[in-house]
PDB file of C-alpha atoms in Angstrom:
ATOM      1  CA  UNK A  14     -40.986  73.955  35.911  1.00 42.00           C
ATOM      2  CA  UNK A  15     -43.760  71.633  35.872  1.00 38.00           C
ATOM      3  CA  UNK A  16     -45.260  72.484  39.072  1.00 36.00           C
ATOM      4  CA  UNK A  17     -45.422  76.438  37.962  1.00 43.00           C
ATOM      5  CA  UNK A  18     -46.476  75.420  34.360  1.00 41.00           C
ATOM      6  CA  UNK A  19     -49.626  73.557  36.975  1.00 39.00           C
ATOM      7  CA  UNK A  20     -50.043  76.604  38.541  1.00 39.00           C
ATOM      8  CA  UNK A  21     -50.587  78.886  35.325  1.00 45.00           C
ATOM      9  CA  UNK A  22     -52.828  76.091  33.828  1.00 42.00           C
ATOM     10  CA  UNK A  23     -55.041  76.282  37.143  1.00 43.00           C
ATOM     11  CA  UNK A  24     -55.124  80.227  37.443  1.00 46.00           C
ATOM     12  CA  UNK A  25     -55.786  80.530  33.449  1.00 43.00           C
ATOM     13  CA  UNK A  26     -59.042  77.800  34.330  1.00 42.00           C
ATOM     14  CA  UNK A  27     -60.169  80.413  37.059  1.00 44.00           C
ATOM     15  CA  UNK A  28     -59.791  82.844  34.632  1.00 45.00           C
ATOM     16  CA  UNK A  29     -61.936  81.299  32.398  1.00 47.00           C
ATOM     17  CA  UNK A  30     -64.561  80.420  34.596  1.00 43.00           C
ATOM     18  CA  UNK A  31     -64.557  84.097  36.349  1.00 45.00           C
ATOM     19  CA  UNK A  32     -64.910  85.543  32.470  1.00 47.00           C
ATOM     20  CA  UNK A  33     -67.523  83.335  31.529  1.00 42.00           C
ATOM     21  CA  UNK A  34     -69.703  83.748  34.337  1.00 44.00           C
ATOM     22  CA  UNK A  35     -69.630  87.823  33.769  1.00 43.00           C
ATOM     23  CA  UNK A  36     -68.805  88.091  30.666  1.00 43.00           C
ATOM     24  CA  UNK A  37     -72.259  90.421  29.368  1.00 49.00           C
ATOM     25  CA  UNK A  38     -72.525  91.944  33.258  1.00 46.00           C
ATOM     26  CA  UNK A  39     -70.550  93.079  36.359  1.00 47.00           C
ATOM     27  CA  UNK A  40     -69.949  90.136  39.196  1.00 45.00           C
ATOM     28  CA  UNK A  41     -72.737  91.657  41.476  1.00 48.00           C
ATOM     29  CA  UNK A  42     -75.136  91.330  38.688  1.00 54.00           C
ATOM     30  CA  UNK A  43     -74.767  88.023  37.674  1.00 50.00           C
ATOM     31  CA  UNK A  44     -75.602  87.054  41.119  1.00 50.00           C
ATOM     32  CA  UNK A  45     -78.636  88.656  41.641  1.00 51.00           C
ATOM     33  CA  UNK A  46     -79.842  87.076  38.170  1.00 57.00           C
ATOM     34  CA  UNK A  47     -79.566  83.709  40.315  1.00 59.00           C
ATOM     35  CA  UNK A  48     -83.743  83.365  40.797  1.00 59.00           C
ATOM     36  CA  UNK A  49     -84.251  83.759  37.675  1.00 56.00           C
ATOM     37  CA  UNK A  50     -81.399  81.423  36.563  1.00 60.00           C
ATOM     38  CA  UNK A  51     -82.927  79.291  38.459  1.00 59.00           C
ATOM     39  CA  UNK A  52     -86.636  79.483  37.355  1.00 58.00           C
ATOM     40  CA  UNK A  53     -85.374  78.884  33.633  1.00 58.00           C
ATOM     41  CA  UNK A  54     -83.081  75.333  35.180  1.00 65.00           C
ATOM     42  CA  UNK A  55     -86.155  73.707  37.014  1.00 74.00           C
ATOM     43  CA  UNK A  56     -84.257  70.558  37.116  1.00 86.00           C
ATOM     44  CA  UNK A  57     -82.562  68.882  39.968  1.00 92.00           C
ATOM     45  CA  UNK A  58     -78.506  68.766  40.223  1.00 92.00           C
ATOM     46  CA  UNK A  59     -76.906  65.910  38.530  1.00 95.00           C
ATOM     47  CA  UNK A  60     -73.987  65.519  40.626  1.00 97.00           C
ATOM     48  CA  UNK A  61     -70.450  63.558  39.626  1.00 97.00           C
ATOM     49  CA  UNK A  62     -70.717  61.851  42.578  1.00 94.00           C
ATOM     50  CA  UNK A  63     -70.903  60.120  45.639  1.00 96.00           C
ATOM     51  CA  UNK A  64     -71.005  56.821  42.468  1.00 97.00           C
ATOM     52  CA  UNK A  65     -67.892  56.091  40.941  1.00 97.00           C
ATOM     53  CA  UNK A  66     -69.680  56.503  37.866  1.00 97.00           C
ATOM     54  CA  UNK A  67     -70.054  60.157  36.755  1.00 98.00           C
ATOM     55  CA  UNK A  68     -73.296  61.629  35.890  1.00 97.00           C
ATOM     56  CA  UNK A  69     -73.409  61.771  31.780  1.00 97.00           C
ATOM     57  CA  UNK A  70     -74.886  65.129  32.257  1.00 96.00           C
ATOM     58  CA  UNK A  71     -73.623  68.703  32.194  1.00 96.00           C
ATOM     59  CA  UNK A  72     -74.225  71.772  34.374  1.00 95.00           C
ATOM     60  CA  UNK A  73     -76.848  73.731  32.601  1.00 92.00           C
ATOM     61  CA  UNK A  74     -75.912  76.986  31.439  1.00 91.00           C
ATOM     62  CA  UNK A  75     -74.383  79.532  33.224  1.00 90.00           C
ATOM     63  CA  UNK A  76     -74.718  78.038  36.440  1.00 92.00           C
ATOM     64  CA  UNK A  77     -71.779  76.766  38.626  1.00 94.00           C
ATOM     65  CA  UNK A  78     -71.934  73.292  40.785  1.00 96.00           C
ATOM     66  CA  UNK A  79     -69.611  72.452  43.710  1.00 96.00           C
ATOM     67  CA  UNK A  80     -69.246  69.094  45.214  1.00 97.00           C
ATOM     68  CA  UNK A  81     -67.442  68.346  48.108  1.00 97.00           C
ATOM     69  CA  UNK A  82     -66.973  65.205  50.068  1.00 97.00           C
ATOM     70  CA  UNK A  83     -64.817  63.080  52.856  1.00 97.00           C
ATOM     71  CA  UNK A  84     -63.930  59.418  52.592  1.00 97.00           C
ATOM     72  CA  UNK A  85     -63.039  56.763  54.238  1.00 97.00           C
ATOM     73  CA  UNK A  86     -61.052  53.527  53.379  1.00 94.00           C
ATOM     74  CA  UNK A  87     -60.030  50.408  55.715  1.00 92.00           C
ATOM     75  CA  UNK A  88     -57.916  50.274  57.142  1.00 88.00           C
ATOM     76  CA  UNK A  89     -57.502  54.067  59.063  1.00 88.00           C
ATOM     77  CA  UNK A  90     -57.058  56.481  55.656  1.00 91.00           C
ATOM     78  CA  UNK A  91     -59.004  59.599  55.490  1.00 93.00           C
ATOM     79  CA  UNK A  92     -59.387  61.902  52.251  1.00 92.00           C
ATOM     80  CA  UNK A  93     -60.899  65.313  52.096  1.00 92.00           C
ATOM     81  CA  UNK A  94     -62.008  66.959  50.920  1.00 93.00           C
ATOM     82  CA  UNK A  95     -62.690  65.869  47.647  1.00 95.00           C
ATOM     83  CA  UNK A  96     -64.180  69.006  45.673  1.00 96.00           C
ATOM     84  CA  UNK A  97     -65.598  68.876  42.155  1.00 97.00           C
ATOM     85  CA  UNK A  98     -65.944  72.441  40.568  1.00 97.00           C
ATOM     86  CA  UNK A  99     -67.819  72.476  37.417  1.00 97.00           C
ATOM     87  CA  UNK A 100     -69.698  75.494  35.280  1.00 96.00           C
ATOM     88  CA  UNK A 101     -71.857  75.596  32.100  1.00 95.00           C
ATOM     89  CA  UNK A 102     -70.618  77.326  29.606  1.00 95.00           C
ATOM     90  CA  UNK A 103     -73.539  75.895  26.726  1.00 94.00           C
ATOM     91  CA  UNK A 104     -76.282  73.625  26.856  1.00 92.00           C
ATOM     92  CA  UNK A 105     -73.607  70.770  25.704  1.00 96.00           C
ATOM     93  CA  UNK A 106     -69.915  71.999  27.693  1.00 97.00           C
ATOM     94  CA  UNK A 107     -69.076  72.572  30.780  1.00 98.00           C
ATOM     95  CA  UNK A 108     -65.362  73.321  32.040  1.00 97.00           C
ATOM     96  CA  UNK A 109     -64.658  71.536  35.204  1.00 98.00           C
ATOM     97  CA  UNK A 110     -61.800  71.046  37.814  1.00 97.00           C
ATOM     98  CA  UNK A 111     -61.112  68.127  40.650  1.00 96.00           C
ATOM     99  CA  UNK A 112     -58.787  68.108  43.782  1.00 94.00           C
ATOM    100  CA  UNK A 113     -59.002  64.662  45.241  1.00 91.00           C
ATOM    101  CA  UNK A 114     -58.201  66.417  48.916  1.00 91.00           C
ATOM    102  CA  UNK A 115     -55.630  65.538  51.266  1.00 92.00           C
ATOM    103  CA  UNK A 116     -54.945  61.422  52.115  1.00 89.00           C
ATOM    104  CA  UNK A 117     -54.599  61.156  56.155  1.00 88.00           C
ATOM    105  CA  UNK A 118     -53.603  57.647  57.548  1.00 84.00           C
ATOM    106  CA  UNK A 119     -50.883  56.154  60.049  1.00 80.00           C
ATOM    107  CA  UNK A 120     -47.537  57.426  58.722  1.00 73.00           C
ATOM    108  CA  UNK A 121     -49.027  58.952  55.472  1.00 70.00           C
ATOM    109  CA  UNK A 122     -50.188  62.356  54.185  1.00 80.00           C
ATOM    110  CA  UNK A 123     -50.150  63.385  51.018  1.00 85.00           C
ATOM    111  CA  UNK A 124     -52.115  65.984  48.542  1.00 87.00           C
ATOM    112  CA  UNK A 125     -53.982  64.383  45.551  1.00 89.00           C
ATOM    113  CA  UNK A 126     -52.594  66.227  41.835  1.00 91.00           C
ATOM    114  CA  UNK A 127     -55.492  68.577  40.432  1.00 94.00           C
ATOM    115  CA  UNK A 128     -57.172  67.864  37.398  1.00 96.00           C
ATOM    116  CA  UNK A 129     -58.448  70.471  34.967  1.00 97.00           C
ATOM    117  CA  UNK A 130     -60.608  69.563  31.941  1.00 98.00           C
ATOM    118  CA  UNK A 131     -64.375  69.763  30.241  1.00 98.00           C
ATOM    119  CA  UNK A 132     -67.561  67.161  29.888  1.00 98.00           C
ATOM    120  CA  UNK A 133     -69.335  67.376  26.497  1.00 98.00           C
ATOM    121  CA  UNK A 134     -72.871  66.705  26.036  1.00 98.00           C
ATOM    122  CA  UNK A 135     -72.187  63.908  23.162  1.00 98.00           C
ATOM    123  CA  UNK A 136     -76.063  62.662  22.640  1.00 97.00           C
ATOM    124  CA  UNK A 137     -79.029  63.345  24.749  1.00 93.00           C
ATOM    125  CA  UNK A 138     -80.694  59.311  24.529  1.00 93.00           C
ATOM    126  CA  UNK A 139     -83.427  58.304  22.512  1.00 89.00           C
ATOM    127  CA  UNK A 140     -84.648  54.713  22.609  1.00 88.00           C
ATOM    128  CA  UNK A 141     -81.574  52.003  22.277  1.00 92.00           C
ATOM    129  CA  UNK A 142     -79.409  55.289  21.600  1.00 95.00           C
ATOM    130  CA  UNK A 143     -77.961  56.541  25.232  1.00 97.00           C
ATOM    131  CA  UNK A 144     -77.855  59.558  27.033  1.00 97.00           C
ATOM    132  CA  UNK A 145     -74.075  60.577  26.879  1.00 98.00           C
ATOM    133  CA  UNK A 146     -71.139  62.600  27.575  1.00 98.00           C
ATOM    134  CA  UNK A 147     -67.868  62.472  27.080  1.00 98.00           C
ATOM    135  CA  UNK A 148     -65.106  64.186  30.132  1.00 98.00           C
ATOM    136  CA  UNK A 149     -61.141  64.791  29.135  1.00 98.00           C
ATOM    137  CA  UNK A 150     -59.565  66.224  31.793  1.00 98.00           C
ATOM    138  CA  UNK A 151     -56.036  66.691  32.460  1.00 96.00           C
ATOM    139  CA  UNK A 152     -53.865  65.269  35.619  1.00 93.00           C
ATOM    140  CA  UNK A 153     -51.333  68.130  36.781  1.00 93.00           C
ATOM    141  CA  UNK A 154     -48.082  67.235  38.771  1.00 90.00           C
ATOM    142  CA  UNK A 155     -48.874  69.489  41.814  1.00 90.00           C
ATOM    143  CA  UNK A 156     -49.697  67.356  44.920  1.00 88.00           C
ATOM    144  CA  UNK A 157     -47.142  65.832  47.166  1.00 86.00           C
ATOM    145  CA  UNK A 158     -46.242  62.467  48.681  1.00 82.00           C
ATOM    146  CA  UNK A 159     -46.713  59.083  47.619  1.00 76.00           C
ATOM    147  CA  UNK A 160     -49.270  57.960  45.086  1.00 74.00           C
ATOM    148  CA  UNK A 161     -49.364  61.944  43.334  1.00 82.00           C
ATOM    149  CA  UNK A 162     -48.767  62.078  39.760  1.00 83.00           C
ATOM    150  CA  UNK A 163     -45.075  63.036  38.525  1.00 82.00           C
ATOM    151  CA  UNK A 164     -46.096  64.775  35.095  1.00 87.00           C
ATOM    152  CA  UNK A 165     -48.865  65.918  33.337  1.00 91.00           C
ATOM    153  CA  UNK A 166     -51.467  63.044  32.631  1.00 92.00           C
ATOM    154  CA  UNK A 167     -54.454  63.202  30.365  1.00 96.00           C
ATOM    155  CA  UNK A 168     -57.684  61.325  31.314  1.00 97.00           C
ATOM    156  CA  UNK A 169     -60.576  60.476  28.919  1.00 98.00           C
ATOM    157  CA  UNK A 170     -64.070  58.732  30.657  1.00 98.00           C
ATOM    158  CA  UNK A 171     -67.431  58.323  27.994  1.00 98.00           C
ATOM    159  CA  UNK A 172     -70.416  57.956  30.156  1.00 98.00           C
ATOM    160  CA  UNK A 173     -73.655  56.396  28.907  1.00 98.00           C
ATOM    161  CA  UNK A 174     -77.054  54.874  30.506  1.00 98.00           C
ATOM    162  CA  UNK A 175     -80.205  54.668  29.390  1.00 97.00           C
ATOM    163  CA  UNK A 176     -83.635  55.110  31.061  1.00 95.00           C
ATOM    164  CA  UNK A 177     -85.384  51.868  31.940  1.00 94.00           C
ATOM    165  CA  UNK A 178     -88.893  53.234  32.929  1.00 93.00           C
ATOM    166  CA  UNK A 179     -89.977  56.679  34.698  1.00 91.00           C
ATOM    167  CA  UNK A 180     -87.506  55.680  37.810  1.00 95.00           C
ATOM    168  CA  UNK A 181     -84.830  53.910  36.845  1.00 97.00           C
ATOM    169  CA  UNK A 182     -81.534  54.261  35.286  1.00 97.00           C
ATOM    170  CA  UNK A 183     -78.617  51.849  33.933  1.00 98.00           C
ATOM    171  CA  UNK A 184     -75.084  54.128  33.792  1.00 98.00           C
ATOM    172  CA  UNK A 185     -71.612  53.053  32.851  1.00 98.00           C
ATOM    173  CA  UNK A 186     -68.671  54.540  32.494  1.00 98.00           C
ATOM    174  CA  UNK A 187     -65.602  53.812  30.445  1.00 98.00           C
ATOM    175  CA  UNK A 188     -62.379  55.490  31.087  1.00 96.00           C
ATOM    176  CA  UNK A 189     -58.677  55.746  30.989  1.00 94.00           C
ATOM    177  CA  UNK A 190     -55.762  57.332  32.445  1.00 93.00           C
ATOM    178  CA  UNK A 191     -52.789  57.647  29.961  1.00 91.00           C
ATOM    179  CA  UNK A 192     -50.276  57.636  33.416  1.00 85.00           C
ATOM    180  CA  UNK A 193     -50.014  56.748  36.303  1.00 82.00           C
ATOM    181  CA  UNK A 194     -47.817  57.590  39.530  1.00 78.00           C
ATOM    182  CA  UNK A 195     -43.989  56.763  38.974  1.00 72.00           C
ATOM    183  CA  UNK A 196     -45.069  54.812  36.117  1.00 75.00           C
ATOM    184  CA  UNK A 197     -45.726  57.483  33.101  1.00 77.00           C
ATOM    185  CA  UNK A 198     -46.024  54.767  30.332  1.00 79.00           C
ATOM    186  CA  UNK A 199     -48.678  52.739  32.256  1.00 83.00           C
ATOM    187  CA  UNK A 200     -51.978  53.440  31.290  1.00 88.00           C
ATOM    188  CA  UNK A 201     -54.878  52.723  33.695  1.00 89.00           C
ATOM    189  CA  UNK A 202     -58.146  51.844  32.026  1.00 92.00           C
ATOM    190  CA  UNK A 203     -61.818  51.113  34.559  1.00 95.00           C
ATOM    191  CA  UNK A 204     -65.281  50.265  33.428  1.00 97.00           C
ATOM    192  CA  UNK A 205     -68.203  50.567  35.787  1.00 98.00           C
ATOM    193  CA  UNK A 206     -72.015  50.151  35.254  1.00 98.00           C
ATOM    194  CA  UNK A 207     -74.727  51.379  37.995  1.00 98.00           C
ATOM    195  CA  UNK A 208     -78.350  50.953  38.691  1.00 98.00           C
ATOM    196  CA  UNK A 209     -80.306  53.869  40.513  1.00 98.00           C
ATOM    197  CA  UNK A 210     -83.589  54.172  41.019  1.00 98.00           C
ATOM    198  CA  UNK A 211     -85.365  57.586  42.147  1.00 97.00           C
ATOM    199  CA  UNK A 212     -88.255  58.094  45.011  1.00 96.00           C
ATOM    200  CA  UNK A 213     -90.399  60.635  46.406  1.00 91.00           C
ATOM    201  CA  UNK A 214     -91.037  62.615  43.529  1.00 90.00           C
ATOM    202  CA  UNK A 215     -86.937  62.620  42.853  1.00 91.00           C
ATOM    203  CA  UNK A 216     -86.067  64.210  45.933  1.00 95.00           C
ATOM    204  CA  UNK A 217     -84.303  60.896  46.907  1.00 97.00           C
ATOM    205  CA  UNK A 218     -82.377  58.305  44.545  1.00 98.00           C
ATOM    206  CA  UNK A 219     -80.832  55.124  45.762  1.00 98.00           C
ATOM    207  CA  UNK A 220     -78.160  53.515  43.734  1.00 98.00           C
ATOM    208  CA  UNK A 221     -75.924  50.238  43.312  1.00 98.00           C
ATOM    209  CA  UNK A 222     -72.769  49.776  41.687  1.00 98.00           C
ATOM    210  CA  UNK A 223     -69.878  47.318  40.487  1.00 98.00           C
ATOM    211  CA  UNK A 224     -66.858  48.820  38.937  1.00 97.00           C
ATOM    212  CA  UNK A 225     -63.148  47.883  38.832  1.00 95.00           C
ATOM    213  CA  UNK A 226     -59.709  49.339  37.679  1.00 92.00           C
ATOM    214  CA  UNK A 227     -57.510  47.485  35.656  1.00 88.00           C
ATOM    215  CA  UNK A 228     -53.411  48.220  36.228  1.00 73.00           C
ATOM    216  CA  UNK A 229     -51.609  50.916  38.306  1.00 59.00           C
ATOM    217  CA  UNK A 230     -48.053  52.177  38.515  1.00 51.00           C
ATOM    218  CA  UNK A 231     -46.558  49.930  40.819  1.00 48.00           C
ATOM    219  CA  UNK A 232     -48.654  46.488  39.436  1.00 56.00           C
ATOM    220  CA  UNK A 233     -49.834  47.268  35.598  1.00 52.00           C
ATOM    221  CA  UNK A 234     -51.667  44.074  35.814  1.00 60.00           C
ATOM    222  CA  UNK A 235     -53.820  44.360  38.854  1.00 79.00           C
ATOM    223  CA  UNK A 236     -56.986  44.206  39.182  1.00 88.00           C
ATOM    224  CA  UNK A 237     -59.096  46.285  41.518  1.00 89.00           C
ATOM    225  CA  UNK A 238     -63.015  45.231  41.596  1.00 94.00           C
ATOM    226  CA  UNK A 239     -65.408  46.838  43.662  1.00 97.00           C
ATOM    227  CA  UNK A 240     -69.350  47.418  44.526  1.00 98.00           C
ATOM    228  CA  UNK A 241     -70.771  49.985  46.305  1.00 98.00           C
ATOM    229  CA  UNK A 242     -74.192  51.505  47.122  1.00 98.00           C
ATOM    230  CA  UNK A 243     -75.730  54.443  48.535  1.00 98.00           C
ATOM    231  CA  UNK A 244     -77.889  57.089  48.059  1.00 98.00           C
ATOM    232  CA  UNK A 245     -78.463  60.572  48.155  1.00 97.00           C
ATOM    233  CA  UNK A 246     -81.266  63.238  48.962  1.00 97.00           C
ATOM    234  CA  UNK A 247     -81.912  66.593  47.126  1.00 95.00           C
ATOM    235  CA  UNK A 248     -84.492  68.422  49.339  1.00 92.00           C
ATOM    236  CA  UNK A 249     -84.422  71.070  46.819  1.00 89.00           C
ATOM    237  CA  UNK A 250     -83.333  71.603  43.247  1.00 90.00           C
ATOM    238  CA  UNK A 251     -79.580  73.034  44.152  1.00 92.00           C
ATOM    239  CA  UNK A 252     -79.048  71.574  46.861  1.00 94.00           C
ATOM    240  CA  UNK A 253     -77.540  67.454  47.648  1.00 96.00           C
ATOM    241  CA  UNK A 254     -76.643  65.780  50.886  1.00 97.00           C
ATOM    242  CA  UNK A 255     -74.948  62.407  49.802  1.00 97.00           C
ATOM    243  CA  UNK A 256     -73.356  58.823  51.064  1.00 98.00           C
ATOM    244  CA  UNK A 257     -72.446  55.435  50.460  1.00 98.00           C
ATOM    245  CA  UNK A 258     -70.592  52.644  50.897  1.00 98.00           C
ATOM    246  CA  UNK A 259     -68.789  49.906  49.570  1.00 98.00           C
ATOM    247  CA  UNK A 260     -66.148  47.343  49.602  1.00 97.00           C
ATOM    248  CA  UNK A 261     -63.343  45.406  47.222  1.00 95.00           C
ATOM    249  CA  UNK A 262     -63.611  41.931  45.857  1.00 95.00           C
ATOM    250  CA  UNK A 263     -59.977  41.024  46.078  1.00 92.00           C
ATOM    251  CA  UNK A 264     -57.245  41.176  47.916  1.00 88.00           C
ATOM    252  CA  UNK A 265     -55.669  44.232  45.974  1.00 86.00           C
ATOM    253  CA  UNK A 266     -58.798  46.505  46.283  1.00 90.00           C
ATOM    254  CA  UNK A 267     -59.683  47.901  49.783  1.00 92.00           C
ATOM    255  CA  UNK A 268     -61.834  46.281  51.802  1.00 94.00           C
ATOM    256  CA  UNK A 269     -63.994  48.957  53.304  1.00 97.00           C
ATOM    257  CA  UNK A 270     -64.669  52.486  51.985  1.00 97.00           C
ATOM    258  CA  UNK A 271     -67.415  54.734  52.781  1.00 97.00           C
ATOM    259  CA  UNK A 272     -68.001  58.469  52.590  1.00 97.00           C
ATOM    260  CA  UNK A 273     -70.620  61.311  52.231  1.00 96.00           C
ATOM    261  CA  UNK A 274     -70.326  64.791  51.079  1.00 96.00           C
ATOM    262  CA  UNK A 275     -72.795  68.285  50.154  1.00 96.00           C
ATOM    263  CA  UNK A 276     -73.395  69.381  46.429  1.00 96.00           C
ATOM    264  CA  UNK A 277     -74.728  73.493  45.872  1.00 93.00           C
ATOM    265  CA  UNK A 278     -75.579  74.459  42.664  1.00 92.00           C
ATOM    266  CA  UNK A 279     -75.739  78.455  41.722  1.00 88.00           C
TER     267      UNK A 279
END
């Protein structure tokens, strides 16, 4: 029952999006509209990831951005691929949906649950006042194996940063998941805060991190620190090739991850 009431949650999202993007015109319209889209978005993609912290932007209007990326984490796991759909429906909301991708490793494979959800364009930053959004998305019981959520889980992250001169940026995000695998009552909460700095005329930004996750289903008092860095090159304005790396300060958190991944916006 849960899996199917997944299912219709995910197809009424496509539905959504698909009605949205040609609402006023036929499909084959709307596409050929995508110079001129373009020409009135001269701004370059402001992608979720490859940073734990997500960008406290939204898509701009009308257009549609689609991240995907592979992973790996010490010792021998493998996850792809980890796909980000999100579209602008105003200058403030965008609708959204995540697949964490399939885990690979010795004696394990399992789908990640798909989250559906929206980011809202909460203030836009002005002096000690930050640029921020907030995201709510929505975990759905539909992947399989260990670690996958059992019932429907809602997430809430408010990201913030502020612009310390022409080139760089602080970010942070603070977040929580109201469930977590086997362990509906636990609630997961993480705080991150990241530095990135851009170059060559923004075509490439570089970008450190520290971030942890406090509690999980099967140790609600763990801790789970990490830092990572990386960067990420946009030789165009809808287009990102991306990496990074990074590693856990404990015990509990993995030792080793690293990962890169495309971004096309349209």
């Amino acid at each position: 029952m849960a899996f199917r009431a997944a299912v219709a949650a995910a197809a009424l999202f496509a539905y959504g999006l698909a009605g949205a993007c040609c609402a006023d015109t036929p499909i084959l319209d709307w596409l050929s509209q995508h110079p001129q889209r373009v020409a009135a978005n001269q701004s370059y993609l402001d992608t979720d990831g490859p940073s734990f912290t997500r960008a406290n932007s939204t898509v701009p209007q009308g257009m549609v951005l689609l991240e995907d990326r592979y992973t790996y984490t010490s010792p021998g796991m493998n996850n792809l691929p980890q796909m980000d759909l999100r579209f602008g429906v105003s200058s403030r909301l965008e609708l959204r949906a995540e697949w964490g991708g399939v885990n690979l490793g010795p004696g394990l494979q399992s789908s990640q649950s798909l989250e559906v959800g929206f980011k809202y364009l909460v203030s836009k930053g002005k002096g000690l006042i930050p640029k921020s959004a907030l995201m709510v998305e929505l975990f759905t019981p539909t992947g399989y194996g260990p670690g996958t959520m059992r019932s429907v889980a809602p997430e809430v992250d408010y990201l913030y940063g502020w612009s310390l001169n022409d080139k760089l940026m602080l970010e942070c995000s603070t977040g929580a998941i109201f469930g977590q695998p086997s362990a509906p009552s636990v609630t997961q909460y993480y705080q991150s805060a990241m530095f990135s700095r851009t170059w060559r005329q923004q075509h490439l930004v570089t970008f450190a991190e520290a971030y942890s996750l406090f509690g999980n289903g099967s140790s609600p008092g763990a801790v789970l620190p990490s830092l990572d860095t990386g960067a990420l090159w946009r030789p165009g304005y809808n287009f990102q090739i991306d990496w990074r790396v990074g590693m856990g300060l404990n015990r509990t958190a993995a030792p080793f991850f690293t990962g890169g991944g495309v971004s096309f916006r349209y």
